[in-house]
Coordinates of N, CA and C in Angstrom, one line a residue:
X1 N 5.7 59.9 -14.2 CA 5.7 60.9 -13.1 C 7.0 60.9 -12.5
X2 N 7.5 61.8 -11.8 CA 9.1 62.2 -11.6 C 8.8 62.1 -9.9
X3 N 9.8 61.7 -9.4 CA 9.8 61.3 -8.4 C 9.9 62.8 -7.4
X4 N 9.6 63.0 -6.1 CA 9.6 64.3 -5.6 C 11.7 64.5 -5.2
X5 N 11.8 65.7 -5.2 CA 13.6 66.1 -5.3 C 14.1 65.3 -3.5
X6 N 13.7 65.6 -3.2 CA 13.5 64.4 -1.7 C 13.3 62.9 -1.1
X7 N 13.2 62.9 -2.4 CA 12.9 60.6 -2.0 C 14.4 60.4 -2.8
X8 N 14.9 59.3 -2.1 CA 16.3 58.7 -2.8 C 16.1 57.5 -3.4
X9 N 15.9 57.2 -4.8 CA 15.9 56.4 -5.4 C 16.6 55.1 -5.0
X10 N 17.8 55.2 -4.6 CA 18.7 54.2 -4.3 C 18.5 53.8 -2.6
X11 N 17.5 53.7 -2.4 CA 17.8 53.4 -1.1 C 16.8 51.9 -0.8
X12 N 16.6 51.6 -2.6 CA 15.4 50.3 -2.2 C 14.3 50.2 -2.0
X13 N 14.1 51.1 -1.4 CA 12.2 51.3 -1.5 C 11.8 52.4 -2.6
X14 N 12.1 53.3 -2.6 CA 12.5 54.6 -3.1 C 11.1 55.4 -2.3
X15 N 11.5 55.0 -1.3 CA 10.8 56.3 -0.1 C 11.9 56.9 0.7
X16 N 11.4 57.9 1.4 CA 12.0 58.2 2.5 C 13.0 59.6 1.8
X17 N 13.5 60.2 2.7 CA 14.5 61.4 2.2 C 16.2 60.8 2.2
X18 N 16.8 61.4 2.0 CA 18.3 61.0 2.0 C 18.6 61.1 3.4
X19 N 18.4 62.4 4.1 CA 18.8 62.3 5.2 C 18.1 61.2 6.3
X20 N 17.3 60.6 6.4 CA 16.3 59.2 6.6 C 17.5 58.3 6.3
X21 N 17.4 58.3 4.9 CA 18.3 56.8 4.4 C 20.0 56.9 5.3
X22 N 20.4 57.9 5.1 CA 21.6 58.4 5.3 C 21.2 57.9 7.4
X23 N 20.4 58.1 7.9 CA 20.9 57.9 9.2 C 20.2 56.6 9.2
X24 N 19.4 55.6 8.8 CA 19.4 54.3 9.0 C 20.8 53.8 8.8
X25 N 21.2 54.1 8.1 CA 23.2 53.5 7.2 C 23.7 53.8 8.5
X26 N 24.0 55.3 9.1 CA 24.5 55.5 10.4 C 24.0 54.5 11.5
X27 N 22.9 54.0 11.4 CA 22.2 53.7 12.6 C 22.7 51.8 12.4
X28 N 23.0 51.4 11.5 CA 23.1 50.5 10.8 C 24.6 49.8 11.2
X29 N 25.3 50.9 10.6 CA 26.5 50.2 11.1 C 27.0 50.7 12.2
X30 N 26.7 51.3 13.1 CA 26.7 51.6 14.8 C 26.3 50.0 15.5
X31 N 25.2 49.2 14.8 CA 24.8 48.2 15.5 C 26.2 47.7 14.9
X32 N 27.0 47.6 13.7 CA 27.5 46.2 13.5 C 28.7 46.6 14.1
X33 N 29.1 48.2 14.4 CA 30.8 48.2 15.3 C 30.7 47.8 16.7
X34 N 29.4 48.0 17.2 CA 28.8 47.2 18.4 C 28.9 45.2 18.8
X35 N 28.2 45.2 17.4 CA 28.4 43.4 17.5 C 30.0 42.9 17.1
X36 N 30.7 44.0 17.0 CA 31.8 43.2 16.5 C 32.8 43.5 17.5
X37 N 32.6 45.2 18.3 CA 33.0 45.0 19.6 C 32.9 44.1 20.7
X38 N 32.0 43.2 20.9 CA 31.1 42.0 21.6 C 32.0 41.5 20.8
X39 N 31.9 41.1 20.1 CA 32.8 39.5 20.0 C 34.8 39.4 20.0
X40 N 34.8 40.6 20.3 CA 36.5 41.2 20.0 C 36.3 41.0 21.8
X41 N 35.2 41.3 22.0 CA 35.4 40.8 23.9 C 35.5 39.8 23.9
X42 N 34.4 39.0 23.7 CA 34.5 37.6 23.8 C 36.1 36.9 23.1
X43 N 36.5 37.2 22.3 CA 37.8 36.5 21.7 C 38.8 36.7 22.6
X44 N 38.6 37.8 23.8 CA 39.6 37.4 24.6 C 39.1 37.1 26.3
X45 N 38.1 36.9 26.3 CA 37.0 36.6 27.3 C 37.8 35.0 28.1
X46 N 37.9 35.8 29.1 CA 38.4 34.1 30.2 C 37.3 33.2 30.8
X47 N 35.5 33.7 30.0 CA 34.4 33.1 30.3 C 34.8 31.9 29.0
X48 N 35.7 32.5 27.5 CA 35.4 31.1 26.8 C 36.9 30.7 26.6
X49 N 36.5 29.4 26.4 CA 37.9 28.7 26.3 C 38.8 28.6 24.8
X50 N 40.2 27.9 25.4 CA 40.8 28.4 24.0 C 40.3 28.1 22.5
X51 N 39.3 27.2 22.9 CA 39.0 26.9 21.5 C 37.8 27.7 21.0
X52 N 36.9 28.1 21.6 CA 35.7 29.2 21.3 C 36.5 30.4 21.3
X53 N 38.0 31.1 22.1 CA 38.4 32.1 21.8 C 39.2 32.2 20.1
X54 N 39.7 30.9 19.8 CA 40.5 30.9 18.3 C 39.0 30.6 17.1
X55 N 38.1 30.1 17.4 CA 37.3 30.0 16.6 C 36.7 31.3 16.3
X56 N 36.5 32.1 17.3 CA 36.3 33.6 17.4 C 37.2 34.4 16.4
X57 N 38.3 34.2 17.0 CA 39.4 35.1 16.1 C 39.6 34.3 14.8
X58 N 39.0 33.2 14.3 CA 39.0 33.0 12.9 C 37.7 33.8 12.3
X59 N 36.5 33.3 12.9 CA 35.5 34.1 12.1 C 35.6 35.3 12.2
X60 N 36.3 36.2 12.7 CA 36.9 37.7 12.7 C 37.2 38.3 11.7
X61 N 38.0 37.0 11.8 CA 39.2 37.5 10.7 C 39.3 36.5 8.8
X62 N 38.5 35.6 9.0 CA 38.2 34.6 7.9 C 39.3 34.4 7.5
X63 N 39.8 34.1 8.7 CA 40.9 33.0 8.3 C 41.0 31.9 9.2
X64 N 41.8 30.5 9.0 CA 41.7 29.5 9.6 C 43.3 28.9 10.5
X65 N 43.3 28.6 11.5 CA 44.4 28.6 12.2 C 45.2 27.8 11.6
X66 N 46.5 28.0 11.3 CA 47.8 27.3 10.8 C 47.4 26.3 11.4
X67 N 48.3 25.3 10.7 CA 48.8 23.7 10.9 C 50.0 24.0 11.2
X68 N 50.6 24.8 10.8 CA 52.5 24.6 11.3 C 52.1 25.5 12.7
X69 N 53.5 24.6 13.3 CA 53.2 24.8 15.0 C 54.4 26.2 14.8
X70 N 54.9 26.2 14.1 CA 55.7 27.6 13.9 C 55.5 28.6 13.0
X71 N 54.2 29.1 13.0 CA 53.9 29.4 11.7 C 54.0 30.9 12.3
X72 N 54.1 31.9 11.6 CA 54.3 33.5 12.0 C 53.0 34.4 12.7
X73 N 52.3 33.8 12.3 CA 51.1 34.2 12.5 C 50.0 33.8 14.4
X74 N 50.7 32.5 14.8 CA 50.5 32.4 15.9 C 50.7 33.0 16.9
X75 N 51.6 34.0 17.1 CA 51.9 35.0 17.8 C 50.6 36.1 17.9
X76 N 49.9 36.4 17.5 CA 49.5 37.8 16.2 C 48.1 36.8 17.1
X77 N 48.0 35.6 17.1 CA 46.5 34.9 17.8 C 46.4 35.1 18.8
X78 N 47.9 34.5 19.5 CA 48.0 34.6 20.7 C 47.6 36.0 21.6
X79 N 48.7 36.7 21.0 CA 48.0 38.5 21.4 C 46.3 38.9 21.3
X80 N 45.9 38.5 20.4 CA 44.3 38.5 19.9 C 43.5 38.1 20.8
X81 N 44.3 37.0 21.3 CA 43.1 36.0 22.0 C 43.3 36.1 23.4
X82 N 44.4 36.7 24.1 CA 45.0 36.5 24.8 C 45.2 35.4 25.3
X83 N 45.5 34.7 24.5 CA 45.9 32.9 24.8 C 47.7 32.9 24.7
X84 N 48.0 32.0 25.1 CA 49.8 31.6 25.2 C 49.8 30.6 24.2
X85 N 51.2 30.5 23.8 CA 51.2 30.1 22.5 C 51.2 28.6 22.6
X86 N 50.8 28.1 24.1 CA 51.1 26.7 23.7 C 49.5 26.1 24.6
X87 N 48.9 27.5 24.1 CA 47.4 27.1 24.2 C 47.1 26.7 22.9
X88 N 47.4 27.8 21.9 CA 47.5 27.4 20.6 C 47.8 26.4 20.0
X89 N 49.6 26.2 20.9 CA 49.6 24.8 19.9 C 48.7 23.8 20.4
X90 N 48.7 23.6 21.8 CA 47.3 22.3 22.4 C 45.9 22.6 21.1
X91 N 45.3 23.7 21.0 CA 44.5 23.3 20.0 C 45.4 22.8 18.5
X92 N 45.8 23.3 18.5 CA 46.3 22.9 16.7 C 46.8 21.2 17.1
X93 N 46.9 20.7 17.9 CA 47.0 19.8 18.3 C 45.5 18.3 18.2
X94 N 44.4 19.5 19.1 CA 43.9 18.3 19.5 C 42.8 18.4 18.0
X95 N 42.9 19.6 17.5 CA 42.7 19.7 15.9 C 42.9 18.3 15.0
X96 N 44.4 18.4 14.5 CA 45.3 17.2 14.1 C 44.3 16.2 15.0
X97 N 44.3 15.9 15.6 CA 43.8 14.6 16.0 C 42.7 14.3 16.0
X98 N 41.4 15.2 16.1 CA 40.5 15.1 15.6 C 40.3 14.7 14.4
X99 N 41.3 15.1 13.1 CA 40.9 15.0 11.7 C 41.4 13.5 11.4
X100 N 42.6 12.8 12.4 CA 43.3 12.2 12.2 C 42.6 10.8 12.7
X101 N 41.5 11.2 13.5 CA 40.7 9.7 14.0 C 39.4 9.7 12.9
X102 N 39.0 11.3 12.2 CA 37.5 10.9 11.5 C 38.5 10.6 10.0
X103 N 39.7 10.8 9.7 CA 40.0 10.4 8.8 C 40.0 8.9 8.5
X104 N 40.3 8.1 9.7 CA 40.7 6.7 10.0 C 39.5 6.1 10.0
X105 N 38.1 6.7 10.3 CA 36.9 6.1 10.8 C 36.1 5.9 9.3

């Protein structure tokens, strides 16, 4: 039996019309430019601190903050997070030294 000219195959269930499927997708990623607006606040939010703001801007961005205290890219965080760069380096700091006592332990 053939499917009716109206149900979209590809949408997983294979119900529904295209125009249905087509505005859940719309409806869909409206929530996710939403959740990621919210957290682009929070990354520069003076409610969290430097280190919930750089942890922010890594899972953003899937990337993980330099080790070099001059690295090119700390700037580029700083702006992001609205953090100063020697917020930054204090974390990449107390980083290093976190890894540097469970290394020891």
């Amino acid at each position: 039996m053939q499917r009716p000219a109206s149900t979209n195959a590809l949408n997983g269930l294979g119900t529904g019309t295209v125009a249905e499927r087509r505005a859940q997708i719309e409806h869909e990623e409206s929530l996710l430019r939403a959740e990621r607006r919210l957290q682009l606040e929070a990354q520069r939010s003076i409610l969290s601190s430097a280190s919930e703001r750089i942890r922010l801007w890594e899972r953003l961005h899937n990337l993980h903050l330099p080790h070099n205290a001059d690295h090119k890219l700390l700037p580029t965080i700083a702006k992001e997070t609205e953090l100063t760069l020697a917020d930054i380096h204090q974390e990449q700091i107390r980083r290093n030294t976190h890894k540097a006592i469970a290394a020891s332990a």
